[in-house]
Amino acid sequence: MRVVVQRVSEASVDVINELGTLDPTFESQQIGPGFMILVGVTDEDGDQQIAWLTHKILNLRVFEDEQGKMNRSIQDIGGEILSISQFTLFADVRKGNRPSFIKAGKPEHADITWIKFNEALRSGGVPVKEGRFGAHMRVGLVNDGPVTIIIDTEIDMPGSEHRAEGQVRMQKPCTNHERDSYRACRLSAEAKPAKAGQIIRPRPERPSCLR
């Protein structure tokens, strides 16, 4: 799961119908101080991700105390949450100019996971209002700070067994000695064909910093 948490003084959401006007079947949702959360789900997300993410959000100390320090949680201030489903959080823009959303979860699974997530937040004693899954929405908010935090269970949750797609593992740079030694050994191994009875030296292994 991937979420964008914004600390707000107020936020709201409306649903827009095919005519581009407010959908009368959806009651406009508003909150006061609290979080406006954009929520993205993959097909691999389930109860474990929901439980970890819920605990993390309910205990984030990003609201100011009497000394003006970020030391209070949304539970401490009696805040509210506006939760908006947002599959575009998994946009892949590495190729071309049209984003790919192939990593986003299938709608049936994503909808159920989002609903369970909202219920888990409510179980922590925080009022949660929602948009409408899969709908064209207009979201308004006043970001207080601004404070915006991105949480990705695939990266941030302890025990995750795989890195997020596109996350690059940084390699330690090669030293001049490592680079020159590898090149010298490679050139020596390739210089001349082996003669009869001559021991063939194996090709040197490329150091990790050059992979």
mmCIF file of C-alpha atoms in Angstrom:
data_model
loop_
_atom_site.group_PDB
_atom_site.id
_atom_site.type_symbol
_atom_site.label_atom_id
_atom_site.label_comp_id
_atom_site.label_asym_id
_atom_site.label_seq_id
_atom_site.Cartn_x
_atom_site.Cartn_y
_atom_site.Cartn_z
ATOM 1 C CA MET A 1 0.000 0.000 0.000
ATOM 2 C CA ARG A 2 1.140 3.502 -0.758
ATOM 3 C CA VAL A 3 -0.396 6.526 0.928
ATOM 4 C CA VAL A 4 0.098 10.268 0.867
ATOM 5 C CA VAL A 5 -0.775 11.764 4.253
ATOM 6 C CA GLN A 6 -1.444 15.494 4.379
ATOM 7 C CA ARG A 7 -2.022 17.405 7.601
ATOM 8 C CA VAL A 8 -4.995 19.655 6.966
ATOM 9 C CA SER A 9 -7.028 22.292 8.722
ATOM 10 C CA GLU A 10 -9.963 21.263 6.537
ATOM 11 C CA ALA A 11 -10.706 19.032 3.547
ATOM 12 C CA SER A 12 -13.663 17.973 1.425
ATOM 13 C CA VAL A 13 -14.642 15.750 -1.482
ATOM 14 C CA ASP A 14 -17.468 15.737 -4.031
ATOM 15 C CA VAL A 15 -18.278 13.270 -6.799
ATOM 16 C CA ILE A 16 -18.763 14.503 -10.361
ATOM 17 C CA ASN A 17 -21.151 12.750 -12.743
ATOM 18 C CA GLU A 18 -20.930 12.187 -16.510
ATOM 19 C CA LEU A 19 -22.360 15.651 -17.181
ATOM 20 C CA GLY A 20 -19.571 17.322 -15.230
ATOM 21 C CA THR A 21 -21.845 18.407 -12.416
ATOM 22 C CA LEU A 22 -22.164 17.323 -8.794
ATOM 23 C CA ASP A 23 -23.517 13.803 -8.422
ATOM 24 C CA PRO A 24 -26.714 14.066 -6.363
ATOM 25 C CA THR A 25 -26.335 10.457 -5.197
ATOM 26 C CA PHE A 26 -23.197 11.359 -3.239
ATOM 27 C CA GLU A 27 -23.311 13.507 -0.131
ATOM 28 C CA SER A 28 -20.407 15.941 0.045
ATOM 29 C CA GLN A 29 -17.921 14.949 2.745
ATOM 30 C CA GLN A 30 -16.005 17.477 4.884
ATOM 31 C CA ILE A 31 -13.595 17.273 7.780
ATOM 32 C CA GLY A 32 -11.887 19.758 10.062
ATOM 33 C CA PRO A 33 -8.336 19.419 11.430
ATOM 34 C CA GLY A 34 -6.768 16.044 10.744
ATOM 35 C CA PHE A 35 -5.480 14.055 7.757
ATOM 36 C CA MET A 36 -6.459 13.926 4.107
ATOM 37 C CA ILE A 37 -5.109 10.593 2.893
ATOM 38 C CA LEU A 38 -4.669 9.384 -0.678
ATOM 39 C CA VAL A 39 -4.608 5.578 -0.721
ATOM 40 C CA GLY A 40 -3.162 3.271 -3.373
ATOM 41 C CA VAL A 41 -3.383 -0.532 -3.250
ATOM 42 C CA THR A 42 -1.581 -3.356 -5.071
ATOM 43 C CA ASP A 43 -2.784 -6.932 -5.528
ATOM 44 C CA GLU A 44 -0.239 -8.102 -2.939
ATOM 45 C CA ASP A 45 -1.650 -5.917 -0.153
ATOM 46 C CA GLY A 46 -3.743 -7.472 2.609
ATOM 47 C CA ASP A 47 -4.409 -7.566 6.337
ATOM 48 C CA GLN A 48 -0.738 -7.320 7.316
ATOM 49 C CA GLN A 49 -0.219 -4.101 5.363
ATOM 50 C CA ILE A 50 -3.509 -2.670 6.633
ATOM 51 C CA ALA A 51 -2.631 -3.335 10.278
ATOM 52 C CA TRP A 52 0.870 -1.863 10.033
ATOM 53 C CA LEU A 53 -0.222 1.205 8.085
ATOM 54 C CA THR A 54 -3.165 1.884 10.388
ATOM 55 C CA HIS A 55 -0.961 1.814 13.473
ATOM 56 C CA LYS A 56 1.589 4.068 11.798
ATOM 57 C CA ILE A 57 -0.937 6.712 10.737
ATOM 58 C CA LEU A 58 -2.848 6.781 14.008
ATOM 59 C CA ASN A 59 0.399 7.302 15.915
ATOM 60 C CA LEU A 60 2.196 9.762 13.620
ATOM 61 C CA ARG A 61 3.267 12.662 15.803
ATOM 62 C CA VAL A 62 2.912 15.534 13.359
ATOM 63 C CA PHE A 63 0.551 17.847 15.229
ATOM 64 C CA GLU A 64 1.949 20.636 17.359
ATOM 65 C CA ASP A 65 1.911 20.613 21.156
ATOM 66 C CA GLU A 66 1.846 23.614 23.496
ATOM 67 C CA GLN A 67 5.506 24.333 22.690
ATOM 68 C CA GLY A 68 4.874 24.343 18.958
ATOM 69 C CA LYS A 69 6.680 21.024 18.391
ATOM 70 C CA MET A 70 5.339 18.141 16.315
ATOM 71 C CA ASN A 71 4.594 15.876 19.240
ATOM 72 C CA ARG A 72 0.910 14.930 19.046
ATOM 73 C CA SER A 73 -0.966 12.291 17.061
ATOM 74 C CA ILE A 74 -4.321 12.582 15.352
ATOM 75 C CA GLN A 75 -5.809 10.680 18.293
ATOM 76 C CA ASP A 76 -4.326 13.205 20.715
ATOM 77 C CA ILE A 77 -5.993 16.173 18.987
ATOM 78 C CA GLY A 78 -9.325 14.446 18.299
ATOM 79 C CA GLY A 79 -8.826 14.917 14.554
ATOM 80 C CA GLU A 80 -10.639 13.448 11.561
ATOM 81 C CA ILE A 81 -9.558 11.644 8.403
ATOM 82 C CA LEU A 82 -10.735 12.039 4.818
ATOM 83 C CA SER A 83 -9.737 8.916 2.863
ATOM 84 C CA ILE A 84 -9.561 8.999 -0.942
ATOM 85 C CA SER A 85 -8.785 5.973 -3.132
ATOM 86 C CA GLN A 86 -6.026 6.870 -5.607
ATOM 87 C CA PHE A 87 -4.692 4.207 -7.981
ATOM 88 C CA THR A 88 -2.541 6.780 -9.803
ATOM 89 C CA LEU A 89 -0.105 6.698 -6.866
ATOM 90 C CA PHE A 90 1.374 3.673 -8.654
ATOM 91 C CA ALA A 91 2.033 5.491 -11.922
ATOM 92 C CA ASP A 92 5.179 4.310 -13.701
ATOM 93 C CA VAL A 93 6.641 7.120 -15.809
ATOM 94 C CA ARG A 94 9.987 5.537 -16.689
ATOM 95 C CA LYS A 95 9.037 4.879 -20.310
ATOM 96 C CA GLY A 96 7.354 7.326 -22.626
ATOM 97 C CA ASN A 97 5.022 10.119 -21.596
ATOM 98 C CA ARG A 98 1.865 8.114 -20.897
ATOM 99 C CA PRO A 99 2.008 6.757 -17.319
ATOM 100 C CA SER A 100 1.530 3.027 -16.807
ATOM 101 C CA PHE A 101 -0.642 1.898 -13.909
ATOM 102 C CA ILE A 102 -0.002 -1.816 -14.266
ATOM 103 C CA LYS A 103 1.169 -2.119 -10.657
ATOM 104 C CA ALA A 104 -2.078 -0.767 -9.230
ATOM 105 C CA GLY A 105 -4.342 -3.446 -7.763
ATOM 106 C CA LYS A 106 -7.363 -4.843 -9.574
ATOM 107 C CA PRO A 107 -10.452 -2.750 -8.764
ATOM 108 C CA GLU A 108 -12.299 -5.482 -6.843
ATOM 109 C CA HIS A 109 -9.350 -6.176 -4.553
ATOM 110 C CA ALA A 110 -8.336 -2.532 -4.191
ATOM 111 C CA ASP A 111 -11.877 -1.478 -3.226
ATOM 112 C CA ILE A 112 -12.211 -4.135 -0.524
ATOM 113 C CA THR A 113 -8.715 -3.393 0.840
ATOM 114 C CA TRP A 114 -9.453 0.340 0.959
ATOM 115 C CA ILE A 115 -12.730 -0.264 2.826
ATOM 116 C CA LYS A 116 -10.966 -2.535 5.346
ATOM 117 C CA PHE A 117 -8.276 0.091 5.817
ATOM 118 C CA ASN A 118 -10.865 2.781 6.546
ATOM 119 C CA GLU A 119 -12.595 0.529 9.057
ATOM 120 C CA ALA A 120 -9.276 -0.185 10.763
ATOM 121 C CA LEU A 121 -8.675 3.553 11.132
ATOM 122 C CA ARG A 122 -12.143 3.974 12.634
ATOM 123 C CA SER A 123 -11.410 1.216 15.122
ATOM 124 C CA GLY A 124 -8.701 3.498 16.494
ATOM 125 C CA GLY A 125 -11.340 5.995 17.544
ATOM 126 C CA VAL A 126 -10.816 8.451 14.678
ATOM 127 C CA PRO A 127 -13.790 9.548 12.521
ATOM 128 C CA VAL A 128 -13.155 8.625 8.876
ATOM 129 C CA LYS A 129 -15.012 10.042 5.897
ATOM 130 C CA GLU A 130 -14.574 8.676 2.399
ATOM 131 C CA GLY A 131 -14.733 9.521 -1.245
ATOM 132 C CA ARG A 132 -16.228 7.051 -3.722
ATOM 133 C CA PHE A 133 -14.035 4.299 -5.123
ATOM 134 C CA GLY A 134 -13.387 4.618 -8.859
ATOM 135 C CA ALA A 135 -15.387 7.834 -9.222
ATOM 136 C CA HIS A 136 -14.436 11.188 -10.703
ATOM 137 C CA MET A 137 -13.914 13.268 -7.569
ATOM 138 C CA ARG A 138 -13.029 16.838 -6.753
ATOM 139 C CA VAL A 139 -10.973 17.057 -3.614
ATOM 140 C CA GLY A 140 -10.360 20.285 -1.760
ATOM 141 C CA LEU A 141 -8.036 20.818 1.188
ATOM 142 C CA VAL A 142 -6.044 23.349 3.144
ATOM 143 C CA ASN A 143 -2.669 21.758 3.853
ATOM 144 C CA ASP A 144 -1.585 23.014 7.273
ATOM 145 C CA GLY A 145 2.173 23.512 7.376
ATOM 146 C CA PRO A 146 2.474 22.281 4.719
ATOM 147 C CA VAL A 147 2.976 18.769 6.087
ATOM 148 C CA THR A 148 2.935 15.922 3.548
ATOM 149 C CA ILE A 149 4.258 12.413 4.256
ATOM 150 C CA ILE A 150 4.512 9.484 1.835
ATOM 151 C CA ILE A 151 4.372 5.982 3.320
ATOM 152 C CA ASP A 152 4.913 2.830 1.245
ATOM 153 C CA THR A 153 4.535 -0.527 2.989
ATOM 154 C CA GLU A 154 6.720 -2.180 0.350
ATOM 155 C CA ILE A 155 9.606 0.040 1.410
ATOM 156 C CA ASP A 156 8.864 1.188 4.953
ATOM 157 C CA MET A 157 7.212 -1.792 6.627
ATOM 158 C CA PRO A 158 9.654 -3.979 8.601
ATOM 159 C CA GLY A 159 10.007 -7.466 7.156
ATOM 160 C CA SER A 160 9.224 -6.492 3.576
ATOM 161 C CA GLU A 161 10.988 -9.058 1.408
ATOM 162 C CA HIS A 162 11.211 -7.062 -1.788
ATOM 163 C CA ARG A 163 12.061 -3.561 -2.888
ATOM 164 C CA ALA A 164 9.637 -1.323 -4.665
ATOM 165 C CA GLU A 165 9.759 -1.485 -8.438
ATOM 166 C CA GLY A 166 12.152 1.149 -9.685
ATOM 167 C CA GLN A 167 13.928 1.589 -6.360
ATOM 168 C CA VAL A 168 17.640 1.715 -7.126
ATOM 169 C CA ARG A 169 20.209 0.110 -4.858
ATOM 170 C CA MET A 170 23.211 2.405 -4.646
ATOM 171 C CA GLN A 171 26.565 0.782 -5.292
ATOM 172 C CA LYS A 172 29.782 1.837 -3.609
ATOM 173 C CA PRO A 173 31.898 3.707 -6.207
ATOM 174 C CA CYS A 174 34.927 1.889 -7.591
ATOM 175 C CA THR A 175 38.363 2.953 -6.476
ATOM 176 C CA ASN A 176 40.971 3.623 -9.168
ATOM 177 C CA HIS A 177 42.871 0.512 -8.027
ATOM 178 C CA GLU A 178 39.792 -1.742 -8.420
ATOM 179 C CA ARG A 179 39.039 -0.371 -11.866
ATOM 180 C CA ASP A 180 42.604 -0.559 -13.150
ATOM 181 C CA SER A 181 43.203 -4.061 -11.725
ATOM 182 C CA TYR A 182 40.096 -5.433 -13.374
ATOM 183 C CA ARG A 183 40.946 -3.927 -16.750
ATOM 184 C CA ALA A 184 44.541 -5.202 -16.606
ATOM 185 C CA CYS A 185 43.444 -8.755 -15.745
ATOM 186 C CA ARG A 186 40.793 -8.732 -18.443
ATOM 187 C CA LEU A 187 43.200 -7.549 -21.115
ATOM 188 C CA SER A 188 45.761 -10.167 -20.054
ATOM 189 C CA ALA A 189 43.201 -12.972 -20.267
ATOM 190 C CA GLU A 190 42.072 -11.893 -23.744
ATOM 191 C CA ALA A 191 45.437 -10.906 -25.210
ATOM 192 C CA LYS A 192 46.563 -14.150 -26.911
ATOM 193 C CA PRO A 193 45.042 -17.564 -27.602
ATOM 194 C CA ALA A 194 46.302 -20.304 -25.292
ATOM 195 C CA LYS A 195 49.108 -22.583 -26.501
ATOM 196 C CA ALA A 196 49.163 -26.344 -26.082
ATOM 197 C CA GLY A 197 49.709 -27.262 -22.440
ATOM 198 C CA GLN A 198 49.312 -23.699 -21.266
ATOM 199 C CA ILE A 199 47.077 -23.090 -18.279
ATOM 200 C CA ILE A 200 44.151 -20.889 -19.242
ATOM 201 C CA ARG A 201 43.508 -18.113 -16.786
ATOM 202 C CA PRO A 202 39.803 -17.596 -16.095
ATOM 203 C CA ARG A 203 38.255 -14.273 -17.001
ATOM 204 C CA PRO A 204 38.317 -11.995 -13.968
ATOM 205 C CA GLU A 205 35.039 -11.384 -12.202
ATOM 206 C CA ARG A 206 33.727 -7.875 -12.688
ATOM 207 C CA PRO A 207 33.709 -5.981 -9.350
ATOM 208 C CA SER A 208 30.290 -5.095 -8.009
ATOM 209 C CA CYS A 209 30.935 -1.385 -8.416
ATOM 210 C CA LEU A 210 31.169 -1.873 -12.207
ATOM 211 C CA ARG A 211 28.015 -3.977 -12.573
#
